[in-house]
Amino acid sequence: MRFFNAFRRSSTFTGVFSSQQLIMTKPRIHLFLDWDGTLSTQDTLATVAKIGYTHHQRNTSVTSLQLPSWENITEAYMEDMKAHQERYKPEAKHRTSVTEELAYLASLKEVERASVQRVVASRIFRGVTRTEIDAVARDAVSESIVQLRPGWADILEDVGRRNGYMAIVSVNWSGEFIKRCMFWANEERGAEIGDGGHTSAELPWFKVCANEIDGLGLRHGAGWLSKDSSEINQEGTSGILTSEDKLRVLERLVDEADTREQRERVEQKATWRQLQSSKKVYVGDSVTDLACLCSDTIDVGICIRDERMGSGQRGLAETLDRVGMKVRSIAEYARTDDDSTSKEKELWWARDFHHILNSPLMENTTQDI
């Protein structure tokens, strides 16, 4: 099954039982993903920064030596973060509930905004074009600097066959970079491009909701970042800096998925039983994903955990343990978990997207007609 062609297909019944009173069907999955460290195996921010530095080296009189080094920008951010952590009360060891932790994560907005304003003031991204973003993304994928997590294309194809809704929700600086990385990663697989060359991110119900470098496509782009803006961009979101911002975007996307399902039921004159049951799944890897993972708008929250966890994964695992949140392997998922009357939220972990695909979450279900 080719990656792009799968997005135009609807799910089909996989079995029919006595008198067609019971059918077996794959549940519709609405999949919402983080990008850095989740869909990609590593953080890609340094690679995005490279777009700006490369632009200045090749196109302007401002040499890379006149720009602040990426190391200096990173160090300033870490200093701000450390100072905020030392001032914030209650301190980490005394934050023992999800509510307390989410309040702390929301308080990081000014730290994040200061970092973005520092980058904007440095003019690193001034004049950057889509062509330059594409070139850096292509080289990064080709040289394995940016790698997508095993099973990424398989799960997108599978969700596409189920007629699901998919979106990336990211604090990354450039949604265009994310789209081009996905395009070139798919090219590396040797997959055919269907639908006249459209990428997955251009299909009407696959969205990339991230920040963006302002002025792309202009000869002398402004180089501002939408991450520093309260204005609504073309994706319907303002700057995405924190866990709280990601939740705001996720809730809008979930509303869109629900509206789409309701419209289908009206158009098909179908009952709730006659159309597939759906599940809203969020997959993330760090504390920035905490609000989305724990949201009541999500049916299944999945934490990506490598066999040897990275710092972001470890930070999320330690936070969840501190606030008393249970996390089990997605391989242990059972349909009975859906019907639990317990109000206690439970999360799941997975190594990669193959792990999710092969889990009971994605198995066939039976329902009456």
mmCIF file of N, CA and C in Angstrom, residues 124-253:
data_model
loop_
_atom_site.group_PDB
_atom_site.id
_atom_site.type_symbol
_atom_site.label_atom_id
_atom_site.label_comp_id
_atom_site.label_asym_id
_atom_site.label_seq_id
_atom_site.Cartn_x
_atom_site.Cartn_y
_atom_site.Cartn_z
ATOM 1 N N ILE A 124 18.524 35.882 12.380
ATOM 2 C CA ILE A 124 19.026 34.624 11.810
ATOM 3 C C ILE A 124 18.194 34.186 10.612
ATOM 4 N N PHE A 125 16.876 34.368 10.702
ATOM 5 C CA PHE A 125 16.002 33.845 9.654
ATOM 6 C C PHE A 125 15.592 34.903 8.619
ATOM 7 N N ARG A 126 16.162 36.086 8.706
ATOM 8 C CA ARG A 126 15.775 37.136 7.768
ATOM 9 C C ARG A 126 16.135 36.740 6.334
ATOM 10 N N GLY A 127 15.147 36.765 5.437
ATOM 11 C CA GLY A 127 15.386 36.465 4.036
ATOM 12 C C GLY A 127 15.274 35.003 3.654
ATOM 13 N N VAL A 128 15.038 34.121 4.617
ATOM 14 C CA VAL A 128 14.942 32.681 4.327
ATOM 15 C C VAL A 128 13.748 32.404 3.417
ATOM 16 N N THR A 129 13.918 31.484 2.469
ATOM 17 C CA THR A 129 12.868 31.132 1.519
ATOM 18 C C THR A 129 12.447 29.673 1.669
ATOM 19 N N ARG A 130 11.329 29.330 1.063
ATOM 20 C CA ARG A 130 10.865 27.944 1.063
ATOM 21 C C ARG A 130 11.874 27.020 0.386
ATOM 22 N N THR A 131 12.495 27.510 -0.666
ATOM 23 C CA THR A 131 13.486 26.699 -1.377
ATOM 24 C C THR A 131 14.639 26.324 -0.463
ATOM 25 N N GLU A 132 15.055 27.263 0.374
ATOM 26 C CA GLU A 132 16.160 26.981 1.304
ATOM 27 C C GLU A 132 15.726 26.006 2.391
ATOM 28 N N ILE A 133 14.506 26.138 2.864
ATOM 29 C CA ILE A 133 13.998 25.181 3.843
ATOM 30 C C ILE A 133 13.977 23.784 3.241
ATOM 31 N N ASP A 134 13.498 23.691 2.002
ATOM 32 C CA ASP A 134 13.419 22.402 1.324
ATOM 33 C C ASP A 134 14.803 21.785 1.161
ATOM 34 N N ALA A 135 15.787 22.581 0.797
ATOM 35 C CA ALA A 135 17.141 22.068 0.586
ATOM 36 C C ALA A 135 17.741 21.516 1.874
ATOM 37 N N VAL A 136 17.563 22.245 2.976
ATOM 38 C CA VAL A 136 18.097 21.770 4.257
ATOM 39 C C VAL A 136 17.366 20.505 4.711
ATOM 40 N N ALA A 137 16.043 20.474 4.524
ATOM 41 C CA ALA A 137 15.272 19.284 4.890
ATOM 42 C C ALA A 137 15.711 18.079 4.071
ATOM 43 N N ARG A 138 15.885 18.284 2.772
ATOM 44 C CA ARG A 138 16.313 17.187 1.882
ATOM 45 C C ARG A 138 17.669 16.636 2.329
ATOM 46 N N ASP A 139 18.631 17.520 2.573
ATOM 47 C CA ASP A 139 19.967 17.074 2.973
ATOM 48 C C ASP A 139 19.934 16.407 4.345
ATOM 49 N N ALA A 140 19.147 16.957 5.258
ATOM 50 C CA ALA A 140 19.072 16.390 6.604
ATOM 51 C C ALA A 140 18.518 14.972 6.583
ATOM 52 N N VAL A 141 17.507 14.737 5.748
ATOM 53 C CA VAL A 141 16.943 13.386 5.627
ATOM 54 C C VAL A 141 17.922 12.464 4.912
ATOM 55 N N SER A 142 18.524 12.947 3.841
ATOM 56 C CA SER A 142 19.461 12.141 3.065
ATOM 57 C C SER A 142 20.665 11.721 3.892
ATOM 58 N N GLU A 143 21.134 12.613 4.768
ATOM 59 C CA GLU A 143 22.308 12.343 5.590
ATOM 60 C C GLU A 143 21.947 11.738 6.943
ATOM 61 N N SER A 144 20.664 11.405 7.119
ATOM 62 C CA SER A 144 20.153 10.785 8.361
ATOM 63 C C SER A 144 20.334 11.675 9.584
ATOM 64 N N ILE A 145 20.453 12.974 9.355
ATOM 65 C CA ILE A 145 20.458 13.905 10.487
ATOM 66 C C ILE A 145 19.056 13.978 11.072
ATOM 67 N N VAL A 146 18.055 13.968 10.194
ATOM 68 C CA VAL A 146 16.657 13.850 10.605
ATOM 69 C C VAL A 146 16.168 12.474 10.175
ATOM 70 N N GLN A 147 15.738 11.680 11.145
ATOM 71 C CA GLN A 147 15.195 10.360 10.873
ATOM 72 C C GLN A 147 13.796 10.261 11.467
ATOM 73 N N LEU A 148 12.885 9.652 10.744
ATOM 74 C CA LEU A 148 11.542 9.458 11.263
ATOM 75 C C LEU A 148 11.456 8.104 11.949
ATOM 76 N N ARG A 149 10.620 8.062 12.961
ATOM 77 C CA ARG A 149 10.561 6.880 13.816
ATOM 78 C C ARG A 149 10.018 5.674 13.048
ATOM 79 N N PRO A 150 10.598 4.491 13.296
ATOM 80 C CA PRO A 150 10.158 3.276 12.587
ATOM 81 C C PRO A 150 8.643 3.078 12.656
ATOM 82 N N GLY A 151 8.067 2.779 11.494
ATOM 83 C CA GLY A 151 6.629 2.549 11.408
ATOM 84 C C GLY A 151 5.828 3.788 11.108
ATOM 85 N N TRP A 152 6.498 4.938 10.913
ATOM 86 C CA TRP A 152 5.766 6.202 10.735
ATOM 87 C C TRP A 152 4.852 6.160 9.513
ATOM 88 N N ALA A 153 5.385 5.691 8.380
ATOM 89 C CA ALA A 153 4.565 5.673 7.163
ATOM 90 C C ALA A 153 3.486 4.601 7.250
ATOM 91 N N ASP A 154 3.817 3.491 7.895
ATOM 92 C CA ASP A 154 2.839 2.399 8.023
ATOM 93 C C ASP A 154 1.620 2.830 8.828
ATOM 94 N N ILE A 155 1.856 3.573 9.917
ATOM 95 C CA ILE A 155 0.705 3.960 10.737
ATOM 96 C C ILE A 155 -0.106 5.044 10.043
ATOM 97 N N LEU A 156 0.538 5.921 9.269
ATOM 98 C CA LEU A 156 -0.216 6.931 8.544
ATOM 99 C C LEU A 156 -1.054 6.289 7.441
ATOM 100 N N GLU A 157 -0.485 5.289 6.764
ATOM 101 C CA GLU A 157 -1.251 4.564 5.760
ATOM 102 C C GLU A 157 -2.444 3.854 6.405
ATOM 103 N N ASP A 158 -2.184 3.232 7.564
ATOM 104 C CA ASP A 158 -3.236 2.476 8.235
ATOM 105 C C ASP A 158 -4.372 3.401 8.688
ATOM 106 N N VAL A 159 -4.022 4.517 9.278
ATOM 107 C CA VAL A 159 -5.048 5.465 9.713
ATOM 108 C C VAL A 159 -5.786 6.022 8.503
ATOM 109 N N GLY A 160 -5.066 6.236 7.396
ATOM 110 C CA GLY A 160 -5.720 6.695 6.180
ATOM 111 C C GLY A 160 -6.745 5.702 5.670
ATOM 112 N N ARG A 161 -6.413 4.413 5.732
ATOM 113 C CA ARG A 161 -7.362 3.394 5.296
ATOM 114 C C ARG A 161 -8.593 3.365 6.190
ATOM 115 N N ARG A 162 -8.423 3.764 7.419
ATOM 116 C CA ARG A 162 -9.553 3.798 8.360
ATOM 117 C C ARG A 162 -10.369 5.082 8.227
ATOM 118 N N ASN A 163 -9.968 5.927 7.295
ATOM 119 C CA ASN A 163 -10.636 7.208 7.088
ATOM 120 C C ASN A 163 -10.498 8.104 8.316
ATOM 121 N N GLY A 164 -9.331 8.030 8.943
ATOM 122 C CA GLY A 164 -9.099 8.826 10.139
ATOM 123 C C GLY A 164 -8.591 10.223 9.824
ATOM 124 N N TYR A 165 -8.533 11.028 10.863
ATOM 125 C CA TYR A 165 -8.096 12.424 10.779
ATOM 126 C C TYR A 165 -6.719 12.487 11.417
ATOM 127 N N MET A 166 -5.761 13.136 10.779
ATOM 128 C CA MET A 166 -4.402 13.164 11.319
ATOM 129 C C MET A 166 -3.845 14.581 11.347
ATOM 130 N N ALA A 167 -3.066 14.871 12.392
ATOM 131 C CA ALA A 167 -2.445 16.198 12.487
ATOM 132 C C ALA A 167 -1.206 16.120 13.359
ATOM 133 N N ILE A 168 -0.245 16.957 13.030
ATOM 134 C CA ILE A 168 0.947 17.150 13.853
ATOM 135 C C ILE A 168 0.753 18.439 14.632
ATOM 136 N N VAL A 169 1.025 18.400 15.927
ATOM 137 C CA VAL A 169 0.937 19.581 16.785
ATOM 138 C C VAL A 169 2.310 19.782 17.403
ATOM 139 N N SER A 170 2.978 20.873 17.042
ATOM 140 C CA SER A 170 4.386 21.025 17.412
ATOM 141 C C SER A 170 4.734 22.449 17.808
ATOM 142 N N VAL A 171 5.704 22.580 18.722
ATOM 143 C CA VAL A 171 6.263 23.883 19.079
ATOM 144 C C VAL A 171 7.434 24.229 18.168
ATOM 145 N N ASN A 172 7.723 23.383 17.185
ATOM 146 C CA ASN A 172 8.826 23.627 16.251
ATOM 147 C C ASN A 172 8.652 24.978 15.567
ATOM 148 N N TRP A 173 9.758 25.550 15.132
ATOM 149 C CA TRP A 173 9.734 26.881 14.551
ATOM 150 C C TRP A 173 9.196 26.915 13.132
ATOM 151 N N SER A 174 9.185 25.784 12.421
ATOM 152 C CA SER A 174 8.779 25.816 11.017
ATOM 153 C C SER A 174 7.962 24.603 10.613
ATOM 154 N N GLY A 175 6.666 24.823 10.375
ATOM 155 C CA GLY A 175 5.816 23.763 9.858
ATOM 156 C C GLY A 175 6.224 23.357 8.446
ATOM 157 N N GLU A 176 6.722 24.330 7.675
ATOM 158 C CA GLU A 176 7.190 24.026 6.315
ATOM 159 C C GLU A 176 8.340 23.021 6.359
ATOM 160 N N PHE A 177 9.235 23.184 7.300
ATOM 161 C CA PHE A 177 10.355 22.245 7.458
ATOM 162 C C PHE A 177 9.844 20.840 7.769
ATOM 163 N N ILE A 178 8.856 20.739 8.644
ATOM 164 C CA ILE A 178 8.275 19.438 8.982
ATOM 165 C C ILE A 178 7.690 18.780 7.739
ATOM 166 N N LYS A 179 6.928 19.537 6.967
ATOM 167 C CA LYS A 179 6.309 18.994 5.751
ATOM 168 C C LYS A 179 7.352 18.491 4.768
ATOM 169 N N ARG A 180 8.422 19.271 4.592
ATOM 170 C CA ARG A 180 9.433 18.870 3.618
ATOM 171 C C ARG A 180 10.240 17.671 4.109
ATOM 172 N N CYS A 181 10.464 17.569 5.391
ATOM 173 C CA CYS A 181 11.132 16.376 5.932
ATOM 174 C C CYS A 181 10.299 15.128 5.663
ATOM 175 N N MET A 182 8.993 15.234 5.867
ATOM 176 C CA MET A 182 8.114 14.100 5.599
ATOM 177 C C MET A 182 8.116 13.740 4.118
ATOM 178 N N PHE A 183 8.117 14.767 3.264
ATOM 179 C CA PHE A 183 8.141 14.527 1.824
ATOM 180 C C PHE A 183 9.407 13.774 1.424
ATOM 181 N N TRP A 184 10.569 14.254 1.884
ATOM 182 C CA TRP A 184 11.824 13.630 1.486
ATOM 183 C C TRP A 184 12.019 12.266 2.137
ATOM 184 N N ALA A 185 11.502 12.097 3.346
ATOM 185 C CA ALA A 185 11.568 10.772 3.981
ATOM 186 C C ALA A 185 10.756 9.768 3.183
ATOM 187 N N ASN A 186 9.636 10.223 2.660
ATOM 188 C CA ASN A 186 8.824 9.342 1.833
ATOM 189 C C ASN A 186 9.526 9.033 0.510
ATOM 190 N N GLU A 187 10.212 10.030 -0.048
ATOM 191 C CA GLU A 187 10.993 9.802 -1.256
ATOM 192 C C GLU A 187 12.089 8.775 -1.013
ATOM 193 N N GLU A 188 12.707 8.837 0.168
ATOM 194 C CA GLU A 188 13.757 7.879 0.514
ATOM 195 C C GLU A 188 13.232 6.453 0.533
ATOM 196 N N ARG A 189 11.961 6.312 0.872
ATOM 197 C CA ARG A 189 11.339 4.987 0.888
ATOM 198 C C ARG A 189 11.072 4.475 -0.528
ATOM 199 N N GLY A 190 11.152 5.373 -1.521
ATOM 200 C CA GLY A 190 10.868 4.972 -2.890
ATOM 201 C C GLY A 190 9.394 4.863 -3.168
ATOM 202 N N ALA A 191 8.572 5.517 -2.346
ATOM 203 C CA ALA A 191 7.125 5.433 -2.522
ATOM 204 C C ALA A 191 6.685 6.347 -3.655
ATOM 205 N N GLU A 192 5.635 5.934 -4.327
ATOM 206 C CA GLU A 192 5.088 6.741 -5.402
ATOM 207 C C GLU A 192 4.252 7.871 -4.828
ATOM 208 N N ILE A 193 4.234 8.982 -5.512
ATOM 209 C CA ILE A 193 3.423 10.121 -5.087
ATOM 210 C C ILE A 193 2.127 10.107 -5.869
ATOM 211 N N GLY A 194 1.028 10.006 -5.175
ATOM 212 C CA GLY A 194 -0.277 9.983 -5.830
ATOM 213 C C GLY A 194 -0.914 11.357 -5.822
ATOM 214 N N ASP A 195 -2.081 11.435 -6.413
ATOM 215 C CA ASP A 195 -2.882 12.652 -6.376
ATOM 216 C C ASP A 195 -2.142 13.882 -6.919
ATOM 217 N N GLY A 196 -1.452 13.669 -8.041
ATOM 218 C CA GLY A 196 -0.835 14.815 -8.703
ATOM 219 C C GLY A 196 0.331 15.425 -7.961
ATOM 220 N N GLY A 197 0.988 14.638 -7.131
ATOM 221 C CA GLY A 197 2.184 15.134 -6.463
ATOM 222 C C GLY A 197 1.937 15.804 -5.138
ATOM 223 N N HIS A 198 0.755 15.690 -4.599
ATOM 224 C CA HIS A 198 0.476 16.309 -3.309
ATOM 225 C C HIS A 198 1.167 15.533 -2.194
ATOM 226 N N THR A 199 1.686 16.239 -1.224
ATOM 227 C CA THR A 199 2.239 15.577 -0.056
ATOM 228 C C THR A 199 1.119 15.311 0.927
ATOM 229 N N SER A 200 1.416 14.457 1.899
ATOM 230 C CA SER A 200 0.403 14.130 2.907
ATOM 231 C C SER A 200 -0.086 15.378 3.619
ATOM 232 N N ALA A 201 0.833 16.321 3.860
ATOM 233 C CA ALA A 201 0.476 17.522 4.610
ATOM 234 C C ALA A 201 -0.384 18.478 3.796
ATOM 235 N N GLU A 202 -0.539 18.245 2.488
ATOM 236 C CA GLU A 202 -1.388 19.106 1.676
ATOM 237 C C GLU A 202 -2.785 18.546 1.522
ATOM 238 N N LEU A 203 -3.004 17.317 1.969
ATOM 239 C CA LEU A 203 -4.329 16.739 1.877
ATOM 240 C C LEU A 203 -5.242 17.439 2.876
ATOM 241 N N PRO A 204 -6.523 17.527 2.587
ATOM 242 C CA PRO A 204 -7.401 18.411 3.361
ATOM 243 C C PRO A 204 -7.563 18.043 4.826
ATOM 244 N N TRP A 205 -7.343 16.778 5.181
ATOM 245 C CA TRP A 205 -7.550 16.450 6.593
ATOM 246 C C TRP A 205 -6.276 15.936 7.262
ATOM 247 N N PHE A 206 -5.142 16.227 6.669
ATOM 248 C CA PHE A 206 -3.851 16.007 7.335
ATOM 249 C C PHE A 206 -3.200 17.368 7.510
ATOM 250 N N LYS A 207 -3.031 17.781 8.748
ATOM 251 C CA LYS A 207 -2.538 19.130 9.012
ATOM 252 C C LYS A 207 -1.239 19.102 9.804
ATOM 253 N N VAL A 208 -0.411 20.098 9.533
ATOM 254 C CA VAL A 208 0.761 20.348 10.356
ATOM 255 C C VAL A 208 0.528 21.683 11.050
ATOM 256 N N CYS A 209 0.317 21.646 12.349
ATOM 257 C CA CYS A 209 0.095 22.852 13.145
ATOM 258 C C CYS A 209 1.370 23.133 13.935
ATOM 259 N N ALA A 210 2.137 24.086 13.449
ATOM 260 C CA ALA A 210 3.396 24.455 14.084
ATOM 261 C C ALA A 210 3.611 25.946 13.855
ATOM 262 N N ASN A 211 4.709 26.459 14.334
ATOM 263 C CA ASN A 211 5.054 27.855 14.103
ATOM 264 C C ASN A 211 5.677 27.991 12.718
ATOM 265 N N GLU A 212 5.932 29.228 12.303
ATOM 266 C CA GLU A 212 6.513 29.408 10.974
ATOM 267 C C GLU A 212 7.398 30.646 10.909
ATOM 268 N N ILE A 213 8.362 30.594 10.002
ATOM 269 C CA ILE A 213 9.205 31.741 9.696
ATOM 270 C C ILE A 213 8.386 32.670 8.806
ATOM 271 N N ASP A 214 8.249 33.912 9.216
ATOM 272 C CA ASP A 214 7.404 34.853 8.476
ATOM 273 C C ASP A 214 8.085 35.301 7.189
ATOM 274 N N GLY A 215 7.271 35.525 6.159
ATOM 275 C CA GLY A 215 7.795 36.088 4.925
ATOM 276 C C GLY A 215 8.328 35.077 3.939
ATOM 277 N N LEU A 216 8.069 33.777 4.137
ATOM 278 C CA LEU A 216 8.521 32.771 3.186
ATOM 279 C C LEU A 216 7.889 33.058 1.828
ATOM 280 N N GLY A 217 8.683 32.918 0.781
ATOM 281 C CA GLY A 217 8.167 33.193 -0.551
ATOM 282 C C GLY A 217 8.443 34.609 -0.995
ATOM 283 N N LEU A 218 8.788 35.484 -0.057
ATOM 284 C CA LEU A 218 9.151 36.854 -0.415
ATOM 285 C C LEU A 218 10.662 36.932 -0.625
ATOM 286 N N ARG A 219 11.068 37.783 -1.527
ATOM 287 C CA ARG A 219 12.494 37.880 -1.828
ATOM 288 C C ARG A 219 13.297 38.294 -0.598
ATOM 289 N N HIS A 220 12.723 39.180 0.179
ATOM 290 C CA HIS A 220 13.397 39.618 1.400
ATOM 291 C C HIS A 220 12.440 39.375 2.571
ATOM 292 N N GLY A 221 12.314 38.136 2.971
ATOM 293 C CA GLY A 221 11.403 37.766 4.051
ATOM 294 C C GLY A 221 11.751 38.488 5.344
ATOM 295 N N ALA A 222 10.737 38.727 6.145
ATOM 296 C CA ALA A 222 10.926 39.495 7.372
ATOM 297 C C ALA A 222 11.774 38.755 8.401
ATOM 298 N N GLY A 223 11.641 37.427 8.437
ATOM 299 C CA GLY A 223 12.424 36.656 9.387
ATOM 300 C C GLY A 223 11.852 36.604 10.783
ATOM 301 N N TRP A 224 10.624 37.143 10.947
ATOM 302 C CA TRP A 224 9.954 37.000 12.237
ATOM 303 C C TRP A 224 9.484 35.562 12.402
ATOM 304 N N LEU A 225 9.119 35.191 13.609
ATOM 305 C CA LEU A 225 8.616 33.846 13.874
ATOM 306 C C LEU A 225 7.195 33.945 14.410
ATOM 307 N N SER A 226 6.287 33.158 13.850
ATOM 308 C CA SER A 226 4.908 33.182 14.336
ATOM 309 C C SER A 226 4.826 32.721 15.783
ATOM 310 N N LYS A 227 5.880 32.061 16.248
ATOM 311 C CA LYS A 227 5.918 31.609 17.641
ATOM 312 C C LYS A 227 5.851 32.784 18.609
ATOM 313 N N ASP A 228 6.204 33.956 18.113
ATOM 314 C CA ASP A 228 6.197 35.156 18.947
ATOM 315 C C ASP A 228 4.956 36.008 18.699
ATOM 316 N N SER A 229 3.928 35.404 18.107
ATOM 317 C CA SER A 229 2.753 36.173 17.710
ATOM 318 C C SER A 229 1.499 35.689 18.414
ATOM 319 N N SER A 230 0.599 36.636 18.672
ATOM 320 C CA SER A 230 -0.717 36.278 19.202
ATOM 321 C C SER A 230 -1.754 36.285 18.085
ATOM 322 N N GLU A 231 -1.309 36.632 16.862
ATOM 323 C CA GLU A 231 -2.213 36.677 15.719
ATOM 324 C C GLU A 231 -2.468 35.264 15.195
ATOM 325 N N ILE A 232 -3.630 35.063 14.601
ATOM 326 C CA ILE A 232 -3.996 33.754 14.068
ATOM 327 C C ILE A 232 -3.350 33.567 12.695
ATOM 328 N N ASN A 233 -2.660 32.427 12.508
ATOM 329 C CA ASN A 233 -2.033 32.166 11.216
ATOM 330 C C ASN A 233 -2.974 31.382 10.310
ATOM 331 N N GLN A 234 -2.469 30.939 9.135
ATOM 332 C CA GLN A 234 -3.329 30.277 8.158
ATOM 333 C C GLN A 234 -3.853 28.930 8.640
ATOM 334 N N GLU A 235 -3.210 28.333 9.614
ATOM 335 C CA GLU A 235 -3.689 27.076 10.166
ATOM 336 C C GLU A 235 -4.711 27.296 11.282
ATOM 337 N N GLY A 236 -5.000 28.552 11.561
ATOM 338 C CA GLY A 236 -5.983 28.846 12.594
ATOM 339 C C GLY A 236 -5.411 28.862 13.993
ATOM 340 N N THR A 237 -4.080 28.979 14.107
ATOM 341 C CA THR A 237 -3.456 28.980 15.420
ATOM 342 C C THR A 237 -2.540 30.187 15.555
ATOM 343 N N SER A 238 -2.344 30.628 16.782
ATOM 344 C CA SER A 238 -1.340 31.656 17.055
ATOM 345 C C SER A 238 -0.076 30.935 17.514
ATOM 346 N N GLY A 239 0.887 31.698 18.044
ATOM 347 C CA GLY A 239 2.148 31.096 18.429
ATOM 348 C C GLY A 239 1.990 29.903 19.371
ATOM 349 N N ILE A 240 2.738 28.832 19.096
ATOM 350 C CA ILE A 240 2.693 27.610 19.910
ATOM 351 C C ILE A 240 4.016 27.511 20.663
ATOM 352 N N LEU A 241 3.980 27.853 21.953
ATOM 353 C CA LEU A 241 5.199 27.864 22.749
ATOM 354 C C LEU A 241 5.223 26.799 23.838
ATOM 355 N N THR A 242 4.065 26.527 24.446
ATOM 356 C CA THR A 242 4.030 25.707 25.656
ATOM 357 C C THR A 242 3.069 24.530 25.528
ATOM 358 N N SER A 243 3.067 23.716 26.564
ATOM 359 C CA SER A 243 2.142 22.586 26.644
ATOM 360 C C SER A 243 0.701 23.069 26.574
ATOM 361 N N GLU A 244 0.428 24.188 27.219
ATOM 362 C CA GLU A 244 -0.913 24.780 27.218
ATOM 363 C C GLU A 244 -1.321 25.198 25.808
ATOM 364 N N ASP A 245 -0.382 25.764 25.042
ATOM 365 C CA ASP A 245 -0.666 26.163 23.663
ATOM 366 C C ASP A 245 -0.971 24.945 22.794
ATOM 367 N N LYS A 246 -0.221 23.872 23.006
ATOM 368 C CA LYS A 246 -0.458 22.650 22.226
ATOM 369 C C LYS A 246 -1.855 22.098 22.506
ATOM 370 N N LEU A 247 -2.280 22.163 23.754
ATOM 371 C CA LEU A 247 -3.621 21.689 24.107
ATOM 372 C C LEU A 247 -4.680 22.538 23.416
ATOM 373 N N ARG A 248 -4.482 23.844 23.375
ATOM 374 C CA ARG A 248 -5.431 24.730 22.704
ATOM 375 C C ARG A 248 -5.613 24.321 21.238
ATOM 376 N N VAL A 249 -4.503 24.031 20.567
ATOM 377 C CA VAL A 249 -4.558 23.617 19.168
ATOM 378 C C VAL A 249 -5.217 22.245 19.047
ATOM 379 N N LEU A 250 -4.844 21.327 19.930
ATOM 380 C CA LEU A 250 -5.416 19.973 19.895
ATOM 381 C C LEU A 250 -6.926 20.013 20.055
ATOM 382 N N GLU A 251 -7.421 20.808 20.987
ATOM 383 C CA GLU A 251 -8.865 20.877 21.215
ATOM 384 C C GLU A 251 -9.597 21.371 19.966
ATOM 385 N N ARG A 252 -8.995 22.318 19.255
ATOM 386 C CA ARG A 252 -9.604 22.789 18.009
ATOM 387 C C ARG A 252 -9.630 21.671 16.965
ATOM 388 N N LEU A 253 -8.550 20.909 16.871
ATOM 389 C CA LEU A 253 -8.473 19.818 15.906
ATOM 390 C C LEU A 253 -9.480 18.712 16.227
#
